Coordinates of C-alpha atoms in Angstrom, one line a residue:
X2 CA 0.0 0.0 0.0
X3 CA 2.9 2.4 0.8
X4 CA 4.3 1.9 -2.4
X5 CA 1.4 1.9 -4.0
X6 CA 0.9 5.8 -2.5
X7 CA 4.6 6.8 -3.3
X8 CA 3.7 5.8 -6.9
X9 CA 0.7 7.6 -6.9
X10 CA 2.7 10.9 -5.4
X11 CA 5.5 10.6 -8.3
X12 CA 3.4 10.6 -10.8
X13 CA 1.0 13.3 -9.5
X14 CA 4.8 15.4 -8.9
X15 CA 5.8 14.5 -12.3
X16 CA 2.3 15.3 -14.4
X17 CA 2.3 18.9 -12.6
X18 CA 2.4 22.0 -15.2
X19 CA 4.4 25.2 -14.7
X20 CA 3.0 28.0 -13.2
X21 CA 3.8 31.2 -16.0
X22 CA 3.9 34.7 -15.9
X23 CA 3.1 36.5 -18.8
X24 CA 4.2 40.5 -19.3
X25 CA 3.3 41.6 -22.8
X26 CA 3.2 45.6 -22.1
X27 CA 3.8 46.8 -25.3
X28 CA 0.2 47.5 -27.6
X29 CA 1.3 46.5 -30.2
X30 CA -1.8 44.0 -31.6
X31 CA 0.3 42.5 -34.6
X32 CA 3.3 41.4 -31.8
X33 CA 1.2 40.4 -29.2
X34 CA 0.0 37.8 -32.2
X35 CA 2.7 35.8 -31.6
X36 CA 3.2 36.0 -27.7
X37 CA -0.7 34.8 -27.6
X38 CA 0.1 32.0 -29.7
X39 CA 2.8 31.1 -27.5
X40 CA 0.6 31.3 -24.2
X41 CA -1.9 29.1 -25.8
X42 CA 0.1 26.6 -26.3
X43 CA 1.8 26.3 -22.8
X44 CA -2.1 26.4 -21.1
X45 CA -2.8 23.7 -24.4
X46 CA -0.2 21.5 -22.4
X47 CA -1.9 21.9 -18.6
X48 CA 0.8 24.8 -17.7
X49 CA -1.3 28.1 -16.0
X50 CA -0.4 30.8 -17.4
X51 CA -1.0 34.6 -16.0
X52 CA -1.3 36.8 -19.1
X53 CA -0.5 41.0 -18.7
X54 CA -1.7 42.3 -21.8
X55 CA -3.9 44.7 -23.6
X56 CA -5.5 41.9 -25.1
X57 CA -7.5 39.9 -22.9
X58 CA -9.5 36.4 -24.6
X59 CA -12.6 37.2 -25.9
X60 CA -13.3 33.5 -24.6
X61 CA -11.3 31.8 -22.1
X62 CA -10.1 28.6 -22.0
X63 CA -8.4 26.4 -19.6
X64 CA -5.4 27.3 -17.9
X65 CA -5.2 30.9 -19.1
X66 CA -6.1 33.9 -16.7
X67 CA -5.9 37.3 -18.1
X68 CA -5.0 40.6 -16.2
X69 CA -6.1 43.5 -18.8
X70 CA -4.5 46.3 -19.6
X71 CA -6.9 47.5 -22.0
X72 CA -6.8 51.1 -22.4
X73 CA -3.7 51.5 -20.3
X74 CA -2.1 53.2 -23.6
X75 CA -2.8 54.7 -26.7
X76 CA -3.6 52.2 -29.4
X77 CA -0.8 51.4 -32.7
X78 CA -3.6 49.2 -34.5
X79 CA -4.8 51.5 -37.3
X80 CA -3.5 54.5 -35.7
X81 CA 0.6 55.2 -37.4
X82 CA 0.2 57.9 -39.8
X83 CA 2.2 58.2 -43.1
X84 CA 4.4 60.9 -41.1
X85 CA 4.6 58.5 -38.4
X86 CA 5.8 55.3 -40.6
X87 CA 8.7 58.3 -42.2
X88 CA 9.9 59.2 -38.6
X89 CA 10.1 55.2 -37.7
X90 CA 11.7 54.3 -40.7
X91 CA 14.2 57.5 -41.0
X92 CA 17.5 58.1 -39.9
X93 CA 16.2 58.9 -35.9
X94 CA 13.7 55.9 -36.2
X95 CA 15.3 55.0 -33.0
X96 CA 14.8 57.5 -30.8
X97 CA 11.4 57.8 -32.2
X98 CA 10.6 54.2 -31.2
X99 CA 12.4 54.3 -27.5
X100 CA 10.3 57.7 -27.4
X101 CA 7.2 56.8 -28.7
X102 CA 6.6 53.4 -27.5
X103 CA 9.6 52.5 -24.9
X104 CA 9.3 55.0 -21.9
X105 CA 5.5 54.5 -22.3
X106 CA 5.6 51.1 -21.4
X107 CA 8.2 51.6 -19.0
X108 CA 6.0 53.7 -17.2
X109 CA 3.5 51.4 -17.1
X110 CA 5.3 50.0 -14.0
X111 CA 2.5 52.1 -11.9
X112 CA 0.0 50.2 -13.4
X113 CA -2.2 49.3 -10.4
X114 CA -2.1 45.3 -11.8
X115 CA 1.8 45.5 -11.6
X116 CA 2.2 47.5 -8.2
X117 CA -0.1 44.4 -6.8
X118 CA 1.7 42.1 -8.9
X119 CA 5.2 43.5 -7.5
X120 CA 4.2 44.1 -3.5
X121 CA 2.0 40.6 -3.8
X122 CA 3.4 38.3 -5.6
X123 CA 0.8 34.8 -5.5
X124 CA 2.6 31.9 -3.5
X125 CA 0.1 29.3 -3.6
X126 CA 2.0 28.5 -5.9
X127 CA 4.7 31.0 -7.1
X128 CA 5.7 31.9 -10.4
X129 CA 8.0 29.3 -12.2
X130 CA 9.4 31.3 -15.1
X131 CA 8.5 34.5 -16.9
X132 CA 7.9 34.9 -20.5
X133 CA 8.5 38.3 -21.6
X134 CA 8.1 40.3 -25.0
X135 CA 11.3 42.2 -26.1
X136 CA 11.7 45.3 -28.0
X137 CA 12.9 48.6 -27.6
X138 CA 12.5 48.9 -23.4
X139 CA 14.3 46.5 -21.4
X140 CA 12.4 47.7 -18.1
X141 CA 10.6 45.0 -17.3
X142 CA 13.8 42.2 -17.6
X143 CA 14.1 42.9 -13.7
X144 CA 11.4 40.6 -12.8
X145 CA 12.6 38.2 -13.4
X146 CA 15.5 39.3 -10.3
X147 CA 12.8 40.5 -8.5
X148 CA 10.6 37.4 -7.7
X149 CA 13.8 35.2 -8.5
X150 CA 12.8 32.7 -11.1
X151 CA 14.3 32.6 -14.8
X152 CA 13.4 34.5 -17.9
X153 CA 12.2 33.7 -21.3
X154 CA 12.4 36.8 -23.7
X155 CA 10.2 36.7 -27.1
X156 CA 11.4 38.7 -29.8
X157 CA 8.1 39.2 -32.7
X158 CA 10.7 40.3 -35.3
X159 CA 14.1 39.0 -35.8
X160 CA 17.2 39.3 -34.0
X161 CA 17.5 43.2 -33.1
X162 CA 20.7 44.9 -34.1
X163 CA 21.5 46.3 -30.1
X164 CA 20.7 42.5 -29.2
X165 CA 24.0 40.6 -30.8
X166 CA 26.7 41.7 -28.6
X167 CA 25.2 41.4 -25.3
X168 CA 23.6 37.8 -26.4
X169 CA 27.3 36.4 -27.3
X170 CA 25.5 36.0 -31.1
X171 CA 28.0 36.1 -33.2
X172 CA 27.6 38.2 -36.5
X173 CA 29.1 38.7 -39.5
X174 CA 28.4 42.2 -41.4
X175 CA 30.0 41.3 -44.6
X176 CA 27.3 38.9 -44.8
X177 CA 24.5 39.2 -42.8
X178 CA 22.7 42.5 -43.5
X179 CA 21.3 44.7 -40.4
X180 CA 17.1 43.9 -39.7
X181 CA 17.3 47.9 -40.2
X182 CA 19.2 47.4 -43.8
X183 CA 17.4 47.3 -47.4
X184 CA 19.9 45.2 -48.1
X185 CA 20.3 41.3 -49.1
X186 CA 23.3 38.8 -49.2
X187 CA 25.6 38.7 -50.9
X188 CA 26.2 42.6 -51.2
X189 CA 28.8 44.9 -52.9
X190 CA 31.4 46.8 -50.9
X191 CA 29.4 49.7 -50.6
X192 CA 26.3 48.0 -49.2
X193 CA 28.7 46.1 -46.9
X194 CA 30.3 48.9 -45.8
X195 CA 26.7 51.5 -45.8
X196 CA 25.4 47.7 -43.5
X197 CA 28.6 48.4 -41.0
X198 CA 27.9 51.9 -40.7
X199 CA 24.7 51.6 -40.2
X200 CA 24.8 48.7 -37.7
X201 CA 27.1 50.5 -35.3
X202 CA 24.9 53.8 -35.9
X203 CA 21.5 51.8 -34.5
X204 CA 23.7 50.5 -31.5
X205 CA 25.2 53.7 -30.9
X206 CA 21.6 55.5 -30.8
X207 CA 19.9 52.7 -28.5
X208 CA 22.0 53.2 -26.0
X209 CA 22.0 56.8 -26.1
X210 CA 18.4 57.1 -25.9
X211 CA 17.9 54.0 -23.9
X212 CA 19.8 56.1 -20.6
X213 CA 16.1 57.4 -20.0
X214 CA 14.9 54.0 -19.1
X215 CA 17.6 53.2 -16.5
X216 CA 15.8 56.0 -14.0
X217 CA 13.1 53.8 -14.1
X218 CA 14.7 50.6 -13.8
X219 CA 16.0 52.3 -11.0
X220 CA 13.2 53.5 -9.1
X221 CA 11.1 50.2 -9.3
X222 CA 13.7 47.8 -8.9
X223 CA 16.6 49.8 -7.7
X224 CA 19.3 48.5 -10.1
X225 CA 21.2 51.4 -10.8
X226 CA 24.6 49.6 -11.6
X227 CA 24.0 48.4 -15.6
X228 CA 22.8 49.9 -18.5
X229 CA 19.1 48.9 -20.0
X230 CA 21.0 47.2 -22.9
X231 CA 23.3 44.6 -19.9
X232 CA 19.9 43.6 -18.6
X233 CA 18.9 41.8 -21.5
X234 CA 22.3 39.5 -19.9
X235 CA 19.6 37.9 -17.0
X236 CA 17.4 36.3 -19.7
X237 CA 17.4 32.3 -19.6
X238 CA 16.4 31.9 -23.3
X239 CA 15.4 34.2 -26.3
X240 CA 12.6 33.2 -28.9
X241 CA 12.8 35.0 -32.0
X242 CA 10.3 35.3 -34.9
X243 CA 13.0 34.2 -37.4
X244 CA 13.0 31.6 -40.4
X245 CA 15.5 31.0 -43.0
X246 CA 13.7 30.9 -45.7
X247 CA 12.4 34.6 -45.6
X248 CA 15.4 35.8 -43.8
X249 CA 18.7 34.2 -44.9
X250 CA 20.9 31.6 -43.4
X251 CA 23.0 33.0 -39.7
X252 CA 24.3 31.6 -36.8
X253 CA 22.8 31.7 -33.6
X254 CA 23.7 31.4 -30.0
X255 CA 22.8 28.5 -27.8
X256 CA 20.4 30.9 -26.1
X257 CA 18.7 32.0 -28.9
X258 CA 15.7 29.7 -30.8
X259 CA 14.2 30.5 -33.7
X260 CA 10.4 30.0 -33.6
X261 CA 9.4 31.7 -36.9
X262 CA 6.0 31.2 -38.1
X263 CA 4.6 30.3 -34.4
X264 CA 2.0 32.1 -34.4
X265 CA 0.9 30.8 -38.0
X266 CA -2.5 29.3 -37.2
X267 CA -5.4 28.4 -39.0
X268 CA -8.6 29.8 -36.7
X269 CA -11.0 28.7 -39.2
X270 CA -12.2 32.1 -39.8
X271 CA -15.1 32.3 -42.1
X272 CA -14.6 34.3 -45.1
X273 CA -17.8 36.9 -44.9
X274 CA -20.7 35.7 -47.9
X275 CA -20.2 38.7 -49.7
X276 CA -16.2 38.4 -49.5
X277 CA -16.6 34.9 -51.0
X278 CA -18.6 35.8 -53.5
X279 CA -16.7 38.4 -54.9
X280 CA -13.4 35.9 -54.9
X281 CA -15.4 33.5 -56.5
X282 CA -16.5 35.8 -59.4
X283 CA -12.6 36.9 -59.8
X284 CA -11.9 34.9 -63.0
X285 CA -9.1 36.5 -63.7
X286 CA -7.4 36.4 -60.4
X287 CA -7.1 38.6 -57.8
X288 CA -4.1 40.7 -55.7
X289 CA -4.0 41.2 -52.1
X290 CA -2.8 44.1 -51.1
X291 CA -2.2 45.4 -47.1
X292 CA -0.2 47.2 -45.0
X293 CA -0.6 45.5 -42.0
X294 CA -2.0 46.1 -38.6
X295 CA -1.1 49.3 -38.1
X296 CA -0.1 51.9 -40.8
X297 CA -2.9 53.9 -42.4
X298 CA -3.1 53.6 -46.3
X299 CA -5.6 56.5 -46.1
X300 CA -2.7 59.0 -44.5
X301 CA -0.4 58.7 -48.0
X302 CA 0.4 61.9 -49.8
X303 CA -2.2 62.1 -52.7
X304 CA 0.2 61.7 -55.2
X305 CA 1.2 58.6 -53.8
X306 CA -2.4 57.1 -53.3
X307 CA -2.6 58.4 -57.2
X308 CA 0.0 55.8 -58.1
X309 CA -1.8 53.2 -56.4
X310 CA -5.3 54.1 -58.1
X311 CA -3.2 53.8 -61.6
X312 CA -1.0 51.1 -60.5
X313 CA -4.6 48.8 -59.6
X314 CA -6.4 50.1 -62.6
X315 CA -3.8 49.1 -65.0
X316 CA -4.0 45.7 -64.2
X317 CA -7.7 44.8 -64.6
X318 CA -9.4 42.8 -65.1
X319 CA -7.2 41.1 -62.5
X320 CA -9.1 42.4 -59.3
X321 CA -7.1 44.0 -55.9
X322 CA -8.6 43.0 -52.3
X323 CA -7.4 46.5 -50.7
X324 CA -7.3 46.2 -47.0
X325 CA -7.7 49.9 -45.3
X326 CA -8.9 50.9 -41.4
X327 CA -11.0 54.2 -42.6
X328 CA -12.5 53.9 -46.2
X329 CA -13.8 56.9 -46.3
X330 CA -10.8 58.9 -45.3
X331 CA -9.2 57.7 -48.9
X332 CA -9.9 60.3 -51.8
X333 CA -11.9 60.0 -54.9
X334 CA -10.6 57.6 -57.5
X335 CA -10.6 54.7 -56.3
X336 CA -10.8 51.9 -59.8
X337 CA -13.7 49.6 -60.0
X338 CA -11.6 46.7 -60.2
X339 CA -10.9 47.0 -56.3
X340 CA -12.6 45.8 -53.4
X341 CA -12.4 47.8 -49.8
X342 CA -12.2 46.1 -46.4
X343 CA -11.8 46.8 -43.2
X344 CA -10.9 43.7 -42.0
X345 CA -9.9 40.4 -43.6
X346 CA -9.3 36.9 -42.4
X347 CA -5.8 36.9 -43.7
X348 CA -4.5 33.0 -43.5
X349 CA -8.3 31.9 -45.6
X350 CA -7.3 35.0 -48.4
X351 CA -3.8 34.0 -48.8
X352 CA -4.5 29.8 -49.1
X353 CA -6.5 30.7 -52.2
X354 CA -3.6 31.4 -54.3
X355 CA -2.5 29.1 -56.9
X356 CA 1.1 27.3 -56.6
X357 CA 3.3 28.0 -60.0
X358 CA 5.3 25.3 -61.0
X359 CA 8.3 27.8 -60.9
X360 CA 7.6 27.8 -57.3
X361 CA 8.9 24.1 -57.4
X362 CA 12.1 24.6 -59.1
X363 CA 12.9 27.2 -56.7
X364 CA 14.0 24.8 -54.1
X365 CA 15.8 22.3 -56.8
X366 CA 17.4 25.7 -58.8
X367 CA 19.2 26.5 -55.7
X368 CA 20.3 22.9 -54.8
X369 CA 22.2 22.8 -58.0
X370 CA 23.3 26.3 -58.0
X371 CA 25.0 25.8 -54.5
X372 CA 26.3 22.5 -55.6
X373 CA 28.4 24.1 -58.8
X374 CA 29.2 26.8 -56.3
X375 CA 31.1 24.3 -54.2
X376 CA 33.1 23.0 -57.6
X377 CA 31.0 20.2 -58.8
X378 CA 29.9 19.8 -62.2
X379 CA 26.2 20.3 -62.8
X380 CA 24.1 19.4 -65.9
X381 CA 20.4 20.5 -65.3
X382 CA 17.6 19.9 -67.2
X383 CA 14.7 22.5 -66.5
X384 CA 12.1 24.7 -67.9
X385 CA 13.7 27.4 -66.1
X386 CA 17.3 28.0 -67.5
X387 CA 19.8 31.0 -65.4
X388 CA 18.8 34.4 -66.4
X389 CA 23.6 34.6 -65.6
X390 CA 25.9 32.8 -66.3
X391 CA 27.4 30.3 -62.9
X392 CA 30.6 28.2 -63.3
X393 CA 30.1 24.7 -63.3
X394 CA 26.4 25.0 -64.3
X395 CA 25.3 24.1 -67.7
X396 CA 21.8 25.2 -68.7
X397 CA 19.6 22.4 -70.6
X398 CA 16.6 23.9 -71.7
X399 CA 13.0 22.2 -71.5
X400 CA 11.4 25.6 -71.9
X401 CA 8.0 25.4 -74.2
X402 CA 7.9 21.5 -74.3
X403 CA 5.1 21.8 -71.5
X404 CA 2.6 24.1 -70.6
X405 CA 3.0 26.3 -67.2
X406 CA 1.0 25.0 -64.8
X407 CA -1.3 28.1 -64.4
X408 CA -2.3 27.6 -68.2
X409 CA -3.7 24.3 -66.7
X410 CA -5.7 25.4 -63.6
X411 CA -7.3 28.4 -65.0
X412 CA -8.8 31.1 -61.9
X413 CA -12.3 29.7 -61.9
X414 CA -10.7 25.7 -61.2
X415 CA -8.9 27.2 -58.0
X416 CA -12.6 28.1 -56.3
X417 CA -14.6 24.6 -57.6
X418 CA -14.8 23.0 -54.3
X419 CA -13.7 19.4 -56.5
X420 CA -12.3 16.4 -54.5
X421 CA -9.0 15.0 -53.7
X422 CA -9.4 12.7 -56.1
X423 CA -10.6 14.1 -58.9
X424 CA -7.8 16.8 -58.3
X425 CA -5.3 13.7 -58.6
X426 CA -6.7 12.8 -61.8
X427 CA -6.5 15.9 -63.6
X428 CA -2.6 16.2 -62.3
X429 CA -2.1 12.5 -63.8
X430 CA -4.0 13.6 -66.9
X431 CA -1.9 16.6 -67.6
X432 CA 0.9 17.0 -66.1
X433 CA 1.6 13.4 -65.0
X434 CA 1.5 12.6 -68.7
X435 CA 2.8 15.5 -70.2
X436 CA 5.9 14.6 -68.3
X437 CA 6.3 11.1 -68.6
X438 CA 6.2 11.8 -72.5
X439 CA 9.0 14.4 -72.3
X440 CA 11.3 10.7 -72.2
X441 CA 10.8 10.8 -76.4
X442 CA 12.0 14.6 -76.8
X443 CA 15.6 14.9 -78.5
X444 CA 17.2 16.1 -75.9
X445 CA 16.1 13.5 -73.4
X446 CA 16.9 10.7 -76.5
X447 CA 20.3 12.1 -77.0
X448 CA 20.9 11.5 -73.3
X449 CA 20.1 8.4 -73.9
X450 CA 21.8 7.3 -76.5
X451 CA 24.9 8.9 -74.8
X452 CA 24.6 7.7 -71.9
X453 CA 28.5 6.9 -70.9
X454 CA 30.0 10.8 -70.8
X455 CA 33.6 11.8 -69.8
X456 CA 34.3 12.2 -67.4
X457 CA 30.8 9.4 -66.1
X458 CA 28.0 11.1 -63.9
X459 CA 28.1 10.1 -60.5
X460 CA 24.5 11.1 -58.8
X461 CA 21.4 12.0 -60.4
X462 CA 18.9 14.4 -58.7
X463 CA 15.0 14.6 -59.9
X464 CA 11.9 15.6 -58.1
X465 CA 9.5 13.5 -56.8
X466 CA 5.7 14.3 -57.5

């Protein structure tokens, strides 16, 4: 019977979740995204989770206790200006940001949720480990100090330029353009050396301005021995909204994950009846067009909205889905060919789109083109030849033998609600075919009949459909 207890009690110990506290100050909708995605999934796995945020559940679920702070500060959804987005983008984008948004939320340290939180922390249980949104304030890193228990920092955009050095992330600036650089690798000298420059320029300027936030680190936690910037040192672990494929290849510290695409989830959000109809009767396609959560279209120049109006009419009859917070604050002109909305359920809109079989080779065209890059010899047969010339590469063309796939999925096939299997057939039919008769074009016979070359291939790489 005793053992039979002790069992019990182990595995009781052992299937207990974390207790979590969540501080997401910053209200910023389009950030918080991700964090929420996170928090979901560690109440999804029987952790409780505490959640400070401006964004409480409109319904709650299990495990997952929101403390609102709603209203606390002015909202950034729908509400940045064009002359705001040329102040955050400019060359003082920095100081703009650490004023705008950074000693805000650092002064949200009086909040009455976080003066309770801070003088009464819960002990039945206490907090396990914090997760904790970084940006441009590091003001609220202390907490993790303060109630002794680690930290887990979330970064909603990639790796931040004043972030490497104190993270022991290595980085290379030859190579690996700033998050704040237009550039892209590989880059000429002068975008290597404008990417230095301007590297060391955004470290220099976070720190300057950052020396505001240290009088408040001060007077709630009374750390007046570091800078903001060395705080970011106490953190356990950083998750950062960072994928190779849309950002490039780097290295990363051990303490550093990349979670990109986290908070990628399908909600099954209905698409609105009159939405749907509209993308149905868009037999010529349609464009997508939005920018994002919290610039205003609506606040452009006029000659700027102009070349949008021109820009959308001169491509009917392909339509544009235009997604803008105050309609009626955009001036005359708008083309029929465009549709306005306020709001769109953005993972639905963007799974209409068609694949193109370029789309495909895109993954096998840089295979090839990194293997003659490392000094093998390459012999590819495609429909998509290089548009330059790379050693080691030779170009066999397939181009015309078969149609693009786009030519055989017209617009109005994309919205027929067919099944799996009749989707399979008409690949097998068209394409399936198609390619399996490419075997008695000249080119493929003369591989044939010359099979043995000089010197003798060694590996042969094909895709698999």
């Amino acid at each position: 019977m005793a053992s039979l207890l002790l069992f019990a009690s182990i595995i009781l110990q052992s299937a207990s979740g974390l207790r979590i506290l969540g501080l997401f100050p910053y209200q910023g909708k389009s950030h918080f995204t991700m964090c929420e995605a996170l928090m979901r999934g560690l109440s999804g796995k029987g952790h409780q989770v505490d959640v400070y945020s401006h964004f409480p559940l409109k319904n709650p679920i299990p495990n997952y206790k929101d403390f609102s702070l709603a209203g606390s500060l002015p909202a950034v959804a729908n509400n940045m200006t064009y002359e705001d987005v040329s102040k955050a983008t400019g060359t003082d984008m920095i100081g703009f940001w650490i004023g705008k948004i950074g000693t805000s939320v650092c002064r949200l340290m009086d909040h009455p949720l976080f003066q309770e939180l801070f003088h009464h922390p819960p002990r039945d249980p206490p907090y396990d480990i914090i997760v904790h949104e970084v940006s441009v304030t590091h003001c609220f890193i202390p907490w993790g100090r303060h109630l002794g228990i680690p930290i887990v920092a979330v970064i909603t955009l990639p790796l931040l330029d004043w972030l490497f050095e104190p993270l022991g992330n290595p980085i290379n600036l030859a190579a690996e353009p700033s998050i704040f650089s237009p550039y892209a690798a590989p880059m000429s000298f002068l975008q290597r050396l404008d990417n230095f420059i301007r590297f060391k320029s955004i470290n220099r300027d976070f720190d300057r301005f950052s020396e505001e936030h240290a009088r408040y680190v001060e007077k709630y936690f009374g750390i007046s021995d570091r800078k903001p910037i060395e705080l970011i040192k106490d953190v356990s672990l950083v998750l950062v909204n960072y994928d190779y494929s849309v950002s490039g290849v780097r290295p990363f510290a051990p303490i550093v994950v990349p979670v990109g695409g986290l908070h990628i989830l399908d909600h099954n959000d209905s698409v609105p009846e009159a939405l749907q109809t509209w993308l149905d009767q868009s037999d010529r396609g349609f464009v997508y067009v939005s920018f994002g959560s919290m610039t205003r279209l609506e606040t452009f120049p006029r000659h700027v909205i102009d070349t949008f109006y021109k820009s959308f009419q001169n491509i009917a009859p392909v339509r544009v889905l235009l997604k803008i917070a105050k309609p009626e604050e955009m001036p005359a002109g708008m083309p029929d060919n465009v549709l306005v909305q306020t709001w769109l359920p953005q993972i639905q809109i963007l799974s209409l789109f068609p694949r193109n079989e370029r789309n495909h080779f895109a993954v096998c065209g840089e295979l090839m083109r990194g293997l003659a890059e490392r000094g093998h010899y390459v012999d590819v047969y495609s429909h998509f030849p290089l548009e330059e010339y790379v050693v080691n590469y030779t170009d066999i063309s397939l181009r015309g033998t078969l149609p693009e796939e786009k030519t055989v999925f017209l617009p109005d096939d994309l919205y027929e609600r067919v099944s799996k299997e009749e989707q399979l057939e008409r690949w097998l039919r068209t394409y399936g075919k198609s390619i399996c008769e490419l075997m008695s074009s000249t080119l493929f016979q003369a591989l044939f009949d010359n099979a043995v070359h000089d010197p003798q291939y060694d590996l042969i790489i094909t895709e698999a459909r």
